[in-house]
JSON list of C-alpha atoms in Angstrom, two decimals:
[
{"chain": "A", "resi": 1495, "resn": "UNK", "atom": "CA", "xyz": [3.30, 22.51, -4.36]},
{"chain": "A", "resi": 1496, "resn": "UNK", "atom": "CA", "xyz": [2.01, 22.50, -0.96]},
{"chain": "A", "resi": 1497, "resn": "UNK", "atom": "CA", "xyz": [0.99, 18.84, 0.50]},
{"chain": "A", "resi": 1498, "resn": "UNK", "atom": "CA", "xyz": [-1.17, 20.08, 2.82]},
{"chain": "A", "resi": 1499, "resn": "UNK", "atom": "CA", "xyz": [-2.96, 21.35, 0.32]},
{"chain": "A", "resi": 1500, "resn": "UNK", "atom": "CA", "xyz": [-3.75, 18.63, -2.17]},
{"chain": "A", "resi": 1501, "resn": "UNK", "atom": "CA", "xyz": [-6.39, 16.01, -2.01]},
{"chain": "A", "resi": 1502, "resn": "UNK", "atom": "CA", "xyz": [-4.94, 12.26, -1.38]},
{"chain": "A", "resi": 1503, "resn": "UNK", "atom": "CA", "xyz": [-5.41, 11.67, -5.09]},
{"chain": "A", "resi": 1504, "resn": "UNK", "atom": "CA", "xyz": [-3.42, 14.71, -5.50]},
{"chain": "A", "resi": 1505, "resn": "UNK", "atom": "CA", "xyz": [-0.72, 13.69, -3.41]},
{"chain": "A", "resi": 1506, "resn": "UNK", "atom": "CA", "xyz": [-0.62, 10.23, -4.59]},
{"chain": "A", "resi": 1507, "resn": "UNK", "atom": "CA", "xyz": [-0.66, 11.05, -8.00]},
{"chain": "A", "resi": 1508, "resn": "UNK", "atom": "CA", "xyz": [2.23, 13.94, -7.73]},
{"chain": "A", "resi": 1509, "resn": "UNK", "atom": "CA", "xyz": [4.25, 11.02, -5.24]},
{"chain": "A", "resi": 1510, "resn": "UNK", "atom": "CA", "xyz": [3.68, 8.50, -8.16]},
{"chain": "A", "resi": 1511, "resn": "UNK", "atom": "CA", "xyz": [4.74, 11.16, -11.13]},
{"chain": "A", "resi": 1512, "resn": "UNK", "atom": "CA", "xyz": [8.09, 12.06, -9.11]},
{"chain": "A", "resi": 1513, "resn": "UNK", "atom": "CA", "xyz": [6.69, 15.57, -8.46]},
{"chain": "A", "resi": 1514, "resn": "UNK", "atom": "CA", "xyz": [7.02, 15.11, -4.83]},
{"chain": "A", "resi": 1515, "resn": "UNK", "atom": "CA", "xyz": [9.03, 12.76, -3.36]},
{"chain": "A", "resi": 1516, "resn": "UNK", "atom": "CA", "xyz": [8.57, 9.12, -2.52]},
{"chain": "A", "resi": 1517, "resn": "UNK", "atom": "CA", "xyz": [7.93, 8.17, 1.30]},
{"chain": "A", "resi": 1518, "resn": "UNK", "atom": "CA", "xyz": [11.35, 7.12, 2.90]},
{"chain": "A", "resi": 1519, "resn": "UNK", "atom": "CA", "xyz": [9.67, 3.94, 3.28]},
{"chain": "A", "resi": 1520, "resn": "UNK", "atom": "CA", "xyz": [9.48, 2.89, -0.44]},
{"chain": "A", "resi": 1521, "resn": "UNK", "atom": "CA", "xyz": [13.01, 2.76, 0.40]},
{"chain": "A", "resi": 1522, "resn": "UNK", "atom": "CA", "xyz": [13.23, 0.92, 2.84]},
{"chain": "A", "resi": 1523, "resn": "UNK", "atom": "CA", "xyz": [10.71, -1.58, 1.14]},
{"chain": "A", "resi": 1524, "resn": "UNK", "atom": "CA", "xyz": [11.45, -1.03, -2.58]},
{"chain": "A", "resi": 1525, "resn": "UNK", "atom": "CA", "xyz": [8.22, -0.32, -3.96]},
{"chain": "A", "resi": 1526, "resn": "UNK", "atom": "CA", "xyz": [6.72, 2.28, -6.30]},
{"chain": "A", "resi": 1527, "resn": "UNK", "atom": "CA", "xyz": [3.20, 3.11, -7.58]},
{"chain": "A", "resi": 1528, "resn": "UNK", "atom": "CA", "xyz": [2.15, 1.68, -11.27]},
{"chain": "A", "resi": 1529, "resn": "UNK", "atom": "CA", "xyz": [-1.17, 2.84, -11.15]},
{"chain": "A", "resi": 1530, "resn": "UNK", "atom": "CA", "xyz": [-3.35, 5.45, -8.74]},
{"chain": "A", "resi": 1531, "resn": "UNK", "atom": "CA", "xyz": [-6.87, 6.14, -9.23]},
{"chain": "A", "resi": 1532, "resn": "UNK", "atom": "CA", "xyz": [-9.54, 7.17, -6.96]},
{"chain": "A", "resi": 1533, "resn": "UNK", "atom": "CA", "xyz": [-10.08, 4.33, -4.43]},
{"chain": "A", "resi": 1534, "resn": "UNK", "atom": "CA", "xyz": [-7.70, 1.99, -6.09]},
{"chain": "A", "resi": 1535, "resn": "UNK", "atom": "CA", "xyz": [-3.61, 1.52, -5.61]},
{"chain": "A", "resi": 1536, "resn": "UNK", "atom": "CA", "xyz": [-1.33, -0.59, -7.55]},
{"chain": "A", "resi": 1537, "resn": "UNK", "atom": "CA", "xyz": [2.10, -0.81, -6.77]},
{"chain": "A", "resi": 1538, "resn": "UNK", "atom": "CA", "xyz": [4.93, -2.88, -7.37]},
{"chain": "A", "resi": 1539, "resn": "UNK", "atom": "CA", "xyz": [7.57, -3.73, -4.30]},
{"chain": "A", "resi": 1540, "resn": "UNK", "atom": "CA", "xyz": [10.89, -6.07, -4.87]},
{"chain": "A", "resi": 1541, "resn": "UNK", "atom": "CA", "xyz": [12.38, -8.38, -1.89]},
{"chain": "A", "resi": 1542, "resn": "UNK", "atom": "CA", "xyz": [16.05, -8.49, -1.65]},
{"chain": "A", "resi": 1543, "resn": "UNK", "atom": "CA", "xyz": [18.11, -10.33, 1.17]},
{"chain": "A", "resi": 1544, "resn": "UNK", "atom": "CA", "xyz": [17.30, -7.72, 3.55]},
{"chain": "A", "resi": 1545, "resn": "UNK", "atom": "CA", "xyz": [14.22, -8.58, 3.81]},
{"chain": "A", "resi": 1546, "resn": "UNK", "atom": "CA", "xyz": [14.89, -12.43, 5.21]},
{"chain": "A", "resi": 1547, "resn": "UNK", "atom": "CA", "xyz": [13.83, -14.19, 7.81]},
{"chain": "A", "resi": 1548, "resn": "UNK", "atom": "CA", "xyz": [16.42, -15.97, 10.08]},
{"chain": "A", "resi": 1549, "resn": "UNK", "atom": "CA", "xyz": [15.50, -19.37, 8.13]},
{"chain": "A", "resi": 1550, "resn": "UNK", "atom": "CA", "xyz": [16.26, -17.36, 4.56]},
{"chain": "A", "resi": 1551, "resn": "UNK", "atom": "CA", "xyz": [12.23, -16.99, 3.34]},
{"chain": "A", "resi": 1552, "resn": "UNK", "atom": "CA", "xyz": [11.14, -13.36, 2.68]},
{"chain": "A", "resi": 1553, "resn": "UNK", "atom": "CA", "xyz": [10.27, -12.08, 6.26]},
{"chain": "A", "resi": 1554, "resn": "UNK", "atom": "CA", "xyz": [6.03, -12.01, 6.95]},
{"chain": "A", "resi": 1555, "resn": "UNK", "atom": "CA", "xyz": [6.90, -8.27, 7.52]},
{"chain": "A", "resi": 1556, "resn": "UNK", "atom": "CA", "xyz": [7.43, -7.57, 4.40]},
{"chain": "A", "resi": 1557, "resn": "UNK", "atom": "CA", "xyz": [4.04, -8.43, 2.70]},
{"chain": "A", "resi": 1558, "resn": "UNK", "atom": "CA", "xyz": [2.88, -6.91, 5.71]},
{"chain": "A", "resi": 1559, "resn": "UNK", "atom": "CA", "xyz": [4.09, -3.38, 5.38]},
{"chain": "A", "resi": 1560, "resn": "UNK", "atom": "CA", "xyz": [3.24, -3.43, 1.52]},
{"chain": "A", "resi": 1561, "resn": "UNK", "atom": "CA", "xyz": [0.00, -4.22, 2.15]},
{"chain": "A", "resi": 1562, "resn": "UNK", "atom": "CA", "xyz": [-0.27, -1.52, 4.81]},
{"chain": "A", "resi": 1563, "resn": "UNK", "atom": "CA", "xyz": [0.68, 0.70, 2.24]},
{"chain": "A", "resi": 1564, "resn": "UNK", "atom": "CA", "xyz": [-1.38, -0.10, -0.68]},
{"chain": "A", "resi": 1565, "resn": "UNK", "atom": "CA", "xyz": [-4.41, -0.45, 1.72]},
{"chain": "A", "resi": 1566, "resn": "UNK", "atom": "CA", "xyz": [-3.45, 2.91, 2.98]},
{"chain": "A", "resi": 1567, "resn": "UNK", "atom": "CA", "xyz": [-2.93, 4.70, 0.01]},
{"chain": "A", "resi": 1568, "resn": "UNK", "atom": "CA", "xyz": [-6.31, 3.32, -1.17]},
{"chain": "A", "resi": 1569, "resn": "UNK", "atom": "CA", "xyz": [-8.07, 5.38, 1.50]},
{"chain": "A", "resi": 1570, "resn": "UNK", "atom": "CA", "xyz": [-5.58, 8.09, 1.26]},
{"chain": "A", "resi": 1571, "resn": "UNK", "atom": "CA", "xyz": [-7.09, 8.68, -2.33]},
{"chain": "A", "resi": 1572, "resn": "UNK", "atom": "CA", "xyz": [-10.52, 9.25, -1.67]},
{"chain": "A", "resi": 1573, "resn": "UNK", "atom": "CA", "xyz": [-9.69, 12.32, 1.36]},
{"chain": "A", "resi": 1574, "resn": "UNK", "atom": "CA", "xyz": [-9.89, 15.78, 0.98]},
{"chain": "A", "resi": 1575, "resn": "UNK", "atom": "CA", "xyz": [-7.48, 18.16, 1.52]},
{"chain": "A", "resi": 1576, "resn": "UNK", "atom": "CA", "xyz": [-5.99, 18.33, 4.93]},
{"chain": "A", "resi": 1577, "resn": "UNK", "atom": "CA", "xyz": [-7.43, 14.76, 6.13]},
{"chain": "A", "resi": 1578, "resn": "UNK", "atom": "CA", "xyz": [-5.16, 12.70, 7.01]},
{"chain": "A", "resi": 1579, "resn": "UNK", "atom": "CA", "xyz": [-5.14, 8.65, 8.33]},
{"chain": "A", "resi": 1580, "resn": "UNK", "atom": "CA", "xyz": [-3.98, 6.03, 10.06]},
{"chain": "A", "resi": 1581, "resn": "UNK", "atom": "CA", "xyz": [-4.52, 2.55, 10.23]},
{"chain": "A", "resi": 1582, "resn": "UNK", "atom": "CA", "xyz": [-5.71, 1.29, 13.05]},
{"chain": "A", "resi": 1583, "resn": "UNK", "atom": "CA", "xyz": [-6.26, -2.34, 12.40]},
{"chain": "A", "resi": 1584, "resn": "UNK", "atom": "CA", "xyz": [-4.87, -4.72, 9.79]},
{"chain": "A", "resi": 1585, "resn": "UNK", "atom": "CA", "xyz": [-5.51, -8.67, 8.85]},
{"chain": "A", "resi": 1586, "resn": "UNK", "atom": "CA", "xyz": [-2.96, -10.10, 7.20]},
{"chain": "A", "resi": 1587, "resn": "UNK", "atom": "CA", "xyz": [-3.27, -13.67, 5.54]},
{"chain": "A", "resi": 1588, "resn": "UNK", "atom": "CA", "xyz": [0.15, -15.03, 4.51]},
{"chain": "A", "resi": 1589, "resn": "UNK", "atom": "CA", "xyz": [-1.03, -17.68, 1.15]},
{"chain": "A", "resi": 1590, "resn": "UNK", "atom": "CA", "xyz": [2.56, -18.55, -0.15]},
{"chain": "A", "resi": 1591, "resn": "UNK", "atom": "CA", "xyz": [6.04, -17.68, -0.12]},
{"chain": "A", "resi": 1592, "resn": "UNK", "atom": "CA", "xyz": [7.00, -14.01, -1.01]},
{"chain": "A", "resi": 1593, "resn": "UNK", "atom": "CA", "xyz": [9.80, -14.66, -3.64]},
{"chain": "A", "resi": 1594, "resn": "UNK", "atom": "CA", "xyz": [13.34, -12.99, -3.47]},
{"chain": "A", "resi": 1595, "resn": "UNK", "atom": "CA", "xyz": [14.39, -10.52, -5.94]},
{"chain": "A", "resi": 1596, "resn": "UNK", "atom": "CA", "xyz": [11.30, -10.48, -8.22]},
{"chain": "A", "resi": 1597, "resn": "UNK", "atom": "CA", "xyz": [8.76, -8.20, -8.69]},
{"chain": "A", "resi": 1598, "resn": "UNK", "atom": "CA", "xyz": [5.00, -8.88, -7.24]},
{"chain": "A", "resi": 1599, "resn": "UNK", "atom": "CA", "xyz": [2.50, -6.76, -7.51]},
{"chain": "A", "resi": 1600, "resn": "UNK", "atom": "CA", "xyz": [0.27, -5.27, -4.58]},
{"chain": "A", "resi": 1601, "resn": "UNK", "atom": "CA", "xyz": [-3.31, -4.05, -4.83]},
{"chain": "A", "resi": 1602, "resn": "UNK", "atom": "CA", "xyz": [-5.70, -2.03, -2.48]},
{"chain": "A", "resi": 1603, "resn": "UNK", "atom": "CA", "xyz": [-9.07, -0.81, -2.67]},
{"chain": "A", "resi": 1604, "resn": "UNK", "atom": "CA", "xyz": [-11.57, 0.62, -0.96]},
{"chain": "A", "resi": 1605, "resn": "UNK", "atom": "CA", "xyz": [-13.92, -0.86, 0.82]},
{"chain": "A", "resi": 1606, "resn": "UNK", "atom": "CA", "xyz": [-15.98, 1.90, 2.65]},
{"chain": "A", "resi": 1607, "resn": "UNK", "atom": "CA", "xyz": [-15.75, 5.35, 3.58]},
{"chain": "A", "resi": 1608, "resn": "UNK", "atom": "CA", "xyz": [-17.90, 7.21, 6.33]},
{"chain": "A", "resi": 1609, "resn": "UNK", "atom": "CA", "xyz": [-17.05, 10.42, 8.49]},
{"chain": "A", "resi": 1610, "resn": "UNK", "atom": "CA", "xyz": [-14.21, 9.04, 10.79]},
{"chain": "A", "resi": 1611, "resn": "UNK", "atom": "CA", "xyz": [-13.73, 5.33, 9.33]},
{"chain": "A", "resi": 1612, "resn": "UNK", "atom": "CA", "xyz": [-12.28, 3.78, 6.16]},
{"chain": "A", "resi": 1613, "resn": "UNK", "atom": "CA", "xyz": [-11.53, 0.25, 5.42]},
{"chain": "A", "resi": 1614, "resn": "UNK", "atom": "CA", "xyz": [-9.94, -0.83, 2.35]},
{"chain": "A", "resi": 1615, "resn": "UNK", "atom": "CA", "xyz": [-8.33, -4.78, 0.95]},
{"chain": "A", "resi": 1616, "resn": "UNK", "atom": "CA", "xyz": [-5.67, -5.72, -0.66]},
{"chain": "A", "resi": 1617, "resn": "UNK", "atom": "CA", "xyz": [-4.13, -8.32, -2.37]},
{"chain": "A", "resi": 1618, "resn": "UNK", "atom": "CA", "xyz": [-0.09, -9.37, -3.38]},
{"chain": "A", "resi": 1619, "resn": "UNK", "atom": "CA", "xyz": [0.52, -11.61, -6.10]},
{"chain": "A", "resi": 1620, "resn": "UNK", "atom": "CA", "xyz": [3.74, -12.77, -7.69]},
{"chain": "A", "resi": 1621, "resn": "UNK", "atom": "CA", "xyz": [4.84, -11.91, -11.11]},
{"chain": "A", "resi": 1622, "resn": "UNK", "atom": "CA", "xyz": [2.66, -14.84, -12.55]},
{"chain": "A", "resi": 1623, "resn": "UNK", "atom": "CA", "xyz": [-0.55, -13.77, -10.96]},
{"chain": "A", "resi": 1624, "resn": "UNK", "atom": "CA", "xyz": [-0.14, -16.50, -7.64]},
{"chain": "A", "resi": 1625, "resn": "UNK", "atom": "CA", "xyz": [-1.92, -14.95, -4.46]},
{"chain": "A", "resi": 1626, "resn": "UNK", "atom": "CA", "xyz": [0.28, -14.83, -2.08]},
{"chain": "A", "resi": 1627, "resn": "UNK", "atom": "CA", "xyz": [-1.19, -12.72, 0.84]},
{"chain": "A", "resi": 1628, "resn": "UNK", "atom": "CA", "xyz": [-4.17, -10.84, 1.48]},
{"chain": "A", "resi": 1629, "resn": "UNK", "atom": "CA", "xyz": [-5.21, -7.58, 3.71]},
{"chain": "A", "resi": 1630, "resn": "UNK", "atom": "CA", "xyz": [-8.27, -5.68, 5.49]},
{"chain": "A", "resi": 1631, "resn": "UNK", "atom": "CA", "xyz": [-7.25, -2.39, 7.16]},
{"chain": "A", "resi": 1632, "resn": "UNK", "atom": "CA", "xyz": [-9.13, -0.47, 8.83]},
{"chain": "A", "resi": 1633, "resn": "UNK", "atom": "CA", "xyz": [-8.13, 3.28, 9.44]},
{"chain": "A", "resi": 1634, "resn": "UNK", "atom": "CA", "xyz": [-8.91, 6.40, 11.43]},
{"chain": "A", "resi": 1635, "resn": "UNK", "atom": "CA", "xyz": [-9.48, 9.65, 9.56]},
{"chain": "A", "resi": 1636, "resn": "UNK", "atom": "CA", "xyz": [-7.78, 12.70, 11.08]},
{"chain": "A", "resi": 1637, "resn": "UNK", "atom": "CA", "xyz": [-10.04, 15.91, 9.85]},
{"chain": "A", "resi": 1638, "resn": "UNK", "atom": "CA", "xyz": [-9.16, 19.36, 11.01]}
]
């Protein structure tokens, strides 16, 4: 099973399955895909005390880099085979508190798609459905 060679749903859906492996940084920030689907990411990520702040809250970097990721896999899903993509701009709106050591749940979708642009949204809410940050990203598409 050649990467390279697999569309972004593909990829995302073989990285999901446990047919390829996860990105190093799902371990860094635990998360894991529930659901992948052509424009649309769901995963779910976990805070532990790693991931504090110097006053003991859940570091703004955190909801950050998940929604980088669900944003990013949102566009990854709709590219070919060999196009690749990185974000080049992303808005991040910090609502509430991330909590420690639950589960919340992070959503992306796309947005819109032309020839060497993509921007997706995304959302993280907690366990009981609470908003508690929001995304845009924009990214660059890397073809041949």
């Amino acid at each position: 099973m050649n990467p390279l060679e697999m569309s972004g749903l593909e990829l995302l859906r073989a990285a999901a399955s446990g047919r390829l492996p996860q990105s190093s940084m799902a371990k860094t920030i635990p998360m894991s895909f529930a659901e992948v689907d052509m424009g649309y990411v769901k995963m779910t990520a976990r805070a532990g005390v790693q991931h504090l702040n110097p006053m003991g809250g859940v570091h703004g970097g955190f909801a950050a880099t998940v929604l980088d990721s669900v944003t990013g896999c949102a566009v990854q899903s709709a590219l070919e085979a060999g196009v690749g993509y990185g974000t080049i701009d992303l808005q991040v709106k910090m609502l509430r508190p991330v909590p420690r050591d639950q589960d919340v749940m992070a959503e992306g979708r796309i947005v819109h798609v032309s020839r060497n642009l993509a921007t997706s949204e995304g959302t993280l809410k907690s366990r009981e459905g609470k908003l508690l940050a929001t995304a845009t990203a924009t990214c660059f598409l890397k073809r041949g």
